[in-house]
CSV table of C-alpha atoms in Angstrom, one decimal:
chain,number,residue,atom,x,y,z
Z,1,UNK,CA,-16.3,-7.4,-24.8
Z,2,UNK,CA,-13.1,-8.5,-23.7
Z,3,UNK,CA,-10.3,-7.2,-25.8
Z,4,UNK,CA,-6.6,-9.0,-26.1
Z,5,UNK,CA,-3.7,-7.1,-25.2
Z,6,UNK,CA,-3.3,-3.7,-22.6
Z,7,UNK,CA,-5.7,-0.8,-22.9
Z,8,UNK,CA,-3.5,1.9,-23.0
Z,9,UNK,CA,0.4,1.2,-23.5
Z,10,UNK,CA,3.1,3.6,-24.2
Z,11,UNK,CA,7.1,3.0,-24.8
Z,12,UNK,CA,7.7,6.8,-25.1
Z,13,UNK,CA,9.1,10.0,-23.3
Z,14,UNK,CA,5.6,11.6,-23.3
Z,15,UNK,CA,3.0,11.9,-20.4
Z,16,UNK,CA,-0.1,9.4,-20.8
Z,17,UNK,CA,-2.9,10.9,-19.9
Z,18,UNK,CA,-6.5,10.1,-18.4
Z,19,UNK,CA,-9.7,12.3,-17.9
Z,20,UNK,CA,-12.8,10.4,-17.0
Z,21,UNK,CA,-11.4,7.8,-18.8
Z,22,UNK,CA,-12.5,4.2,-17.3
Z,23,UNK,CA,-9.9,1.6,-18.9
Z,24,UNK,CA,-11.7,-2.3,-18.3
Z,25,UNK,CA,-12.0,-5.2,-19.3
Z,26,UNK,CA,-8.9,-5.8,-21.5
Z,27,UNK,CA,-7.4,-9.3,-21.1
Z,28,UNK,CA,-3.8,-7.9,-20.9
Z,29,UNK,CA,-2.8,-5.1,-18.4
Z,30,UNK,CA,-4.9,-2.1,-18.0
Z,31,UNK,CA,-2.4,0.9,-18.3
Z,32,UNK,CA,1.4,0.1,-19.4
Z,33,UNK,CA,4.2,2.0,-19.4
Z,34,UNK,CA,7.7,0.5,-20.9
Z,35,UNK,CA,9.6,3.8,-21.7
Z,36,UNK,CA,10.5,7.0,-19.5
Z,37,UNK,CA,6.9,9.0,-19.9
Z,38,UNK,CA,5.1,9.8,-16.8
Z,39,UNK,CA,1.4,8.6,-15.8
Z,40,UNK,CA,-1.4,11.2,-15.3
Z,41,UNK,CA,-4.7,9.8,-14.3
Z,42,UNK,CA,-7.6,11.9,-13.2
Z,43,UNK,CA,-11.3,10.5,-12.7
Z,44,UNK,CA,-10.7,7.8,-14.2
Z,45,UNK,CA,-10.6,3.7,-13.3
Z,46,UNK,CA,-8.5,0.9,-14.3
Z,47,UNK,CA,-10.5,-2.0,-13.7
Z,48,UNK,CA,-14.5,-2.3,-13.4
Z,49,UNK,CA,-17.0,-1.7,-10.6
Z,50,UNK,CA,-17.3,-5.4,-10.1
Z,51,UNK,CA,-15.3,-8.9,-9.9
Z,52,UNK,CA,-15.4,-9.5,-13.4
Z,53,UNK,CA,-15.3,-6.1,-15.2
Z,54,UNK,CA,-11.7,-5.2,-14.5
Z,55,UNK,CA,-8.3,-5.8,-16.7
Z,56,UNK,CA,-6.2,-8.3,-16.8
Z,57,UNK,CA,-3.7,-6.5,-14.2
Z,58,UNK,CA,-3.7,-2.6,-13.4
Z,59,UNK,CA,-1.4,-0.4,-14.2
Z,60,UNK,CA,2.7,-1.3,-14.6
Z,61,UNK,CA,5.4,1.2,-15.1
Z,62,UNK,CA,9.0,1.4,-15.7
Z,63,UNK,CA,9.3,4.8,-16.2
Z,64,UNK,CA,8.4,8.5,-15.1
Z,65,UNK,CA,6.0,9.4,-12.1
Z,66,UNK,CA,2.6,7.8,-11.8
Z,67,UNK,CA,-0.4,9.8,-10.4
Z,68,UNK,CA,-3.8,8.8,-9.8
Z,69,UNK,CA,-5.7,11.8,-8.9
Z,70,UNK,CA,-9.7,11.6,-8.1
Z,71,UNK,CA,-12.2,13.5,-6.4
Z,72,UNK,CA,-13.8,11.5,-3.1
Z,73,UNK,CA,-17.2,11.2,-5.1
Z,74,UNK,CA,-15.5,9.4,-8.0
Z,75,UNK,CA,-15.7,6.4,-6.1
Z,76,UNK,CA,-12.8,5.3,-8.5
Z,77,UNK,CA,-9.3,3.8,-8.9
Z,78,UNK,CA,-7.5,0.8,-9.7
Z,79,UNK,CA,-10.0,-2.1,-8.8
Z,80,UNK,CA,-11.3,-5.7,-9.6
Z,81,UNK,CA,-8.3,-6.7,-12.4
Z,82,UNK,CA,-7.9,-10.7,-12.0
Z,83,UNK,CA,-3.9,-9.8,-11.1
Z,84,UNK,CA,-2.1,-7.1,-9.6
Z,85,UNK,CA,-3.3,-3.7,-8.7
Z,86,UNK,CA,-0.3,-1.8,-9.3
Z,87,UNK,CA,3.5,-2.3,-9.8
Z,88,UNK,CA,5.9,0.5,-10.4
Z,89,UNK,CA,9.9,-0.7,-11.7
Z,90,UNK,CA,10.9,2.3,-12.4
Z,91,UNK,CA,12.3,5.4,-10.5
Z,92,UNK,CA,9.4,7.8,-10.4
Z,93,UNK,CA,7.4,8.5,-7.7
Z,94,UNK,CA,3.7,7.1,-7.3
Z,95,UNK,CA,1.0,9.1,-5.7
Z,96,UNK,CA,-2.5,8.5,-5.3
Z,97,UNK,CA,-5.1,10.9,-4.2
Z,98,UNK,CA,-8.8,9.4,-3.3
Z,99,UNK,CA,-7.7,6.2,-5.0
Z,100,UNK,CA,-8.8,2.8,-3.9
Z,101,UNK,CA,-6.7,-0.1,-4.9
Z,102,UNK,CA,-8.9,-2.9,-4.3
Z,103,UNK,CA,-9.9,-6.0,-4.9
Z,104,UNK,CA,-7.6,-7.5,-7.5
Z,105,UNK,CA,-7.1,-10.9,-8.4
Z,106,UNK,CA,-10.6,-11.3,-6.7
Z,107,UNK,CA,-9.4,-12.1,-3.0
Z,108,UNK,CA,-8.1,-15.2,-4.2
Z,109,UNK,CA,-5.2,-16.0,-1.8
Z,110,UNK,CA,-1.9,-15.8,-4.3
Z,111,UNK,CA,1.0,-13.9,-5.6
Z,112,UNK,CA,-1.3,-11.2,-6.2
Z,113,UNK,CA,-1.2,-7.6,-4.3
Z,114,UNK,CA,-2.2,-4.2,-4.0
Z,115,UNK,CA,0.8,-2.0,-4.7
Z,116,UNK,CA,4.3,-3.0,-5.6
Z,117,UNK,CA,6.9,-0.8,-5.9
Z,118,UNK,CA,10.3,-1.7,-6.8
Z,119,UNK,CA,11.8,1.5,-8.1
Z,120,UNK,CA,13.7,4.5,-6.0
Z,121,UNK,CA,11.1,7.2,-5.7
Z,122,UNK,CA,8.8,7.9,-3.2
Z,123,UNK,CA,5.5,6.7,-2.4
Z,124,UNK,CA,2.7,8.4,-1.1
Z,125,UNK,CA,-1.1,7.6,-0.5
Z,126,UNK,CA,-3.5,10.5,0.5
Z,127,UNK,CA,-7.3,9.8,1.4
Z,128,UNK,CA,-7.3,6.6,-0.3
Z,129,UNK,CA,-7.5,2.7,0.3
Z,130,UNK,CA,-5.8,-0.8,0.1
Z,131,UNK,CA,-8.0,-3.9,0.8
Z,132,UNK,CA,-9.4,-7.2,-0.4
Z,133,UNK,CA,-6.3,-7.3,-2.7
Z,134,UNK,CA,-5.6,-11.5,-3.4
Z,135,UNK,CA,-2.5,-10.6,-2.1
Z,136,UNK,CA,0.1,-8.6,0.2
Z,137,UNK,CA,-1.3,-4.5,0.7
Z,138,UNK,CA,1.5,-2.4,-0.2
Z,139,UNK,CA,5.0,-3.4,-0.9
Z,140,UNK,CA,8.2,-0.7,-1.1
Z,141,UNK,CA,11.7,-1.6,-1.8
Z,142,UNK,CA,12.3,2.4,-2.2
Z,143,UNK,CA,15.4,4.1,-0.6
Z,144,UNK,CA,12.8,7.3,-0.6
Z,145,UNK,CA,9.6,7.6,2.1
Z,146,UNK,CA,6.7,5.8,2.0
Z,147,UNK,CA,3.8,7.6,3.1
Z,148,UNK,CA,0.5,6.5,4.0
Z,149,UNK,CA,-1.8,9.2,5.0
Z,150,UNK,CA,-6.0,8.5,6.3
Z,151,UNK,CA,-5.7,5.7,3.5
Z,152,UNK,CA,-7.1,2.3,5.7
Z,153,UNK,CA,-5.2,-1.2,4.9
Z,154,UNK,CA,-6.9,-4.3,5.4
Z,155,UNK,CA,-8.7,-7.5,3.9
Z,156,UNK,CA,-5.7,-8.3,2.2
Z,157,UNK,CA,-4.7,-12.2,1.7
Z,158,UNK,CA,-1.1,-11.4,2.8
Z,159,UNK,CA,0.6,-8.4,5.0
Z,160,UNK,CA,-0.5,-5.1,5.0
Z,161,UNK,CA,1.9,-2.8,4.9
Z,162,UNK,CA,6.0,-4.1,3.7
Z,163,UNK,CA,8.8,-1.7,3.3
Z,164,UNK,CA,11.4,-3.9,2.0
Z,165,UNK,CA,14.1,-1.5,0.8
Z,166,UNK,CA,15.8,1.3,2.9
Z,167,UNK,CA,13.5,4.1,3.0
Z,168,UNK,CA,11.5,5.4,6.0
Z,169,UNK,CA,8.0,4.6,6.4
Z,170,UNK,CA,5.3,7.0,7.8
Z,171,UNK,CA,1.6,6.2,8.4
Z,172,UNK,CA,-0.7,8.5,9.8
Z,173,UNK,CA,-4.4,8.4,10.7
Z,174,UNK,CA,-4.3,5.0,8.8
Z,175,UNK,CA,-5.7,1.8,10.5
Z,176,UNK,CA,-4.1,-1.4,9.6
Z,177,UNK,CA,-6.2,-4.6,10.3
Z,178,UNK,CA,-7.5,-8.1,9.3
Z,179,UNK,CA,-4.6,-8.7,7.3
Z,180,UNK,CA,-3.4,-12.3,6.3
Z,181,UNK,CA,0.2,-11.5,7.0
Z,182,UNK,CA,1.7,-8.9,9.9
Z,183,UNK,CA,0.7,-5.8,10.2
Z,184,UNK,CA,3.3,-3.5,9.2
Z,185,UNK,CA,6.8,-4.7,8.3
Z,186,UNK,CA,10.1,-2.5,7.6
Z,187,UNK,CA,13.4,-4.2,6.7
Z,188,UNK,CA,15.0,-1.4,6.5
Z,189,UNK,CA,17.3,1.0,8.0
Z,190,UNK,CA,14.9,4.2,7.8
Z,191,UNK,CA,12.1,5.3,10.7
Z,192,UNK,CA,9.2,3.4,10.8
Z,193,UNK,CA,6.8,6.1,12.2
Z,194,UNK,CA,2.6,5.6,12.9
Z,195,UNK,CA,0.6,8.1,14.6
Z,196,UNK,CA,-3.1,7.5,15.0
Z,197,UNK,CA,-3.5,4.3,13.5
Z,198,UNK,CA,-4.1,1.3,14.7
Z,199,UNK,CA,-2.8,-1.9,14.1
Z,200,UNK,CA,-5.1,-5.1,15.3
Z,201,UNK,CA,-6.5,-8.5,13.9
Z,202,UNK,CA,-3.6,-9.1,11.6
Z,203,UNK,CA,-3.1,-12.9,11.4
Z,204,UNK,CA,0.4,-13.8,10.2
Z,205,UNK,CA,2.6,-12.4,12.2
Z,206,UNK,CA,3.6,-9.1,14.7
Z,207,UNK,CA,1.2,-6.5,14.4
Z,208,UNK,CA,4.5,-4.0,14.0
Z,209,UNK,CA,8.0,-5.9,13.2
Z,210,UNK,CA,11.3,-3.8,12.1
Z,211,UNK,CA,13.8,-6.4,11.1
Z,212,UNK,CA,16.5,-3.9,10.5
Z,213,UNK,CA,18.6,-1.1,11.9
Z,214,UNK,CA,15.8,1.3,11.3
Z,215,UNK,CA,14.0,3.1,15.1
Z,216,UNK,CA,10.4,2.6,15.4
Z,217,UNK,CA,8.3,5.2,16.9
Z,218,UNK,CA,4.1,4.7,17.7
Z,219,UNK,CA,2.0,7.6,18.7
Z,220,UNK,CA,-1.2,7.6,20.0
Z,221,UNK,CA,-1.7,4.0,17.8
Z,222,UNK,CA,-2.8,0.5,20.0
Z,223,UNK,CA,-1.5,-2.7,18.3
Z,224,UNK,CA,-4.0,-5.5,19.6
Z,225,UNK,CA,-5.3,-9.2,18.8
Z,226,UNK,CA,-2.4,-9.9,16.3
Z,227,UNK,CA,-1.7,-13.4,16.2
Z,228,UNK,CA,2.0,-12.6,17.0
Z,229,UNK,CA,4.0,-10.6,19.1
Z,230,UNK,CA,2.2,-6.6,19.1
Z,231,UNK,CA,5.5,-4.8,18.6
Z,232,UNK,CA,8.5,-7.0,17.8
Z,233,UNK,CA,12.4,-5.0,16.7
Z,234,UNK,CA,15.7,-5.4,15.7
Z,235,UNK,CA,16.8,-2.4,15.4
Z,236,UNK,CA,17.7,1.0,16.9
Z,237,UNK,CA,15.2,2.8,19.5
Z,238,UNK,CA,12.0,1.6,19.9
Z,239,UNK,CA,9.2,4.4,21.3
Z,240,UNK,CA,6.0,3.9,22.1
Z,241,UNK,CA,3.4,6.8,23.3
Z,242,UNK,CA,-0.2,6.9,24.2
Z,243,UNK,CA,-0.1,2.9,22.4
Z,244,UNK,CA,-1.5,0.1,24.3
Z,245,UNK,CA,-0.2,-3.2,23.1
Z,246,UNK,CA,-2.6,-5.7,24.2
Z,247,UNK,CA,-4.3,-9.2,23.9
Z,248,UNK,CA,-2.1,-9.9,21.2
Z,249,UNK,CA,-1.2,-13.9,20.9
Z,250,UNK,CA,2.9,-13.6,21.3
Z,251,UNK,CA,4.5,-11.2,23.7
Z,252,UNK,CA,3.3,-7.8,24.0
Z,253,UNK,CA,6.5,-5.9,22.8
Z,254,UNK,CA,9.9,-7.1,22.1
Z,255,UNK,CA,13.2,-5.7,21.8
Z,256,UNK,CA,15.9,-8.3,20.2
Z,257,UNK,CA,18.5,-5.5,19.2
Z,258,UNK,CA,20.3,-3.2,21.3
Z,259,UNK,CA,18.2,0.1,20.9
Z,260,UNK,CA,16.9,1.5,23.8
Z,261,UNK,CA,12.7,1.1,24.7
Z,262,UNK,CA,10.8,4.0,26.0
Z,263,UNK,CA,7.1,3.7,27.3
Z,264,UNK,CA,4.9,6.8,27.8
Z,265,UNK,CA,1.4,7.2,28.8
């Protein structure tokens, strides 16, 4: 039955903890956090296994770090709320190990997303997933790294992939695709680094855009049939090895600040 309120909510110092705990279908937000305590959540889900089943929203915090730690055959993580996956205010760091944020807010096209993080620490997503969220993927206004590690982006009813503050941004042997939005998208002033992952079939926007100061650096990673430029930048130095740029609907790569371009096979 659907009970009022969060499922778990803590305004304390202490660590909240979760061991094959599932927390679903309360009407308010799954997990809460309002003091300095830090989030520990192992084997468990916040949400349900279907559209439906899950909370409210996921998991908010303004306070300590927030870890979701599963195991690959947990099949688990913060999925099918009818609002946001996750959003993190405060200044700890958010990791999540074999965690699928996924389908919240039931792809319906909104103000929805996957992961928000307005605080200062670092992100980092290892062997996990961000997709058919009803909005943007994952969102950083961090001065700390964001780092996205064989953890696929895509099916998300906005962009994928949106560092917003001033931190670098790293993704590696991550694809990012089919996106309503651009691909990936740094506004800031630190290295926007992929190696090995694609970026293709993003429709709302460059498949890569830095808007900022920050260099942009592509290894071994095509950017293709993006409904905008492939590789658009602002900023500082713009490299791109091993990365075809191709068949995408605006220009193939281009360079509007005064960094210098290097191409290598």
């Amino acid at each position: 039955m659907l009970q009022s309120g969060p499922g778990v909510w803590s305004a304390g110092s202490g660590t909240v903890t979760l061991f094959q705990s599932d927390v679903t279908q309360n009407a308010g937000t799954g997990v809460v956090m309002t003091g300095t305590g830090k989030i520990d959540c192992e084997s468990s889900a916040i949400g349900g296994p279907t559209l439906g089943t899950g909370n409210g929203n996921g998991l908010f915090s303004s306070g300590g770090d927030v870890k979701i730690n599963n195991q690959a055959a947990d099949n688990k993580g913060v999925q099918f709320n009818t609002g946001y996956g996750i959003q993190i205010t405060g200044n700890g760091t958010l990791t999540l190990n074999y965690a699928n944020v996924n389908n919240n807010n039931g792809q319906i096209p909104g103000s929805a997303y996957g992961i928000t993080d307005s605080g200062t620490g670092a992100v980092s997503l290892n062997n996990s997933g961000v997709f058919a969220n009803g909005g943007l993927g994952v969102s950083s206004k961090t001065s700390s790294l964001l780092s996205i590690e064989t953890s696929p982006i895509h099916g998300n009813s906005g962009a994928g992939v949106t560092m917003i503050g001033t931190g670098a941004v790293t993704i590696e042997n991550s694809p990012v695709y089919s996106n309503t939005g651009w691909g990936v998208r740094s506004d800031g002033a630190g290295l926007l680094f992929l190696s090995s992952s694609p970026v293709y079939s993003n429709s709302g926007g460059a498949g890569v855009n830095m808007t900022s100061t920050g260099a942009v650096t592509i290894l071994n990673s095509n950017v293709y049939q993006n409904t905008g430029p492939g590789v658009q930048s602002a900023g500082g130095a713009l490299t791109l090895t091993s990365s075809a740029v191709v068949s995408n609907a605006g220009n193939g790569v281009t360079m509007t600040g005064n960094g210098a371009v290097s191409l290598t096979d």
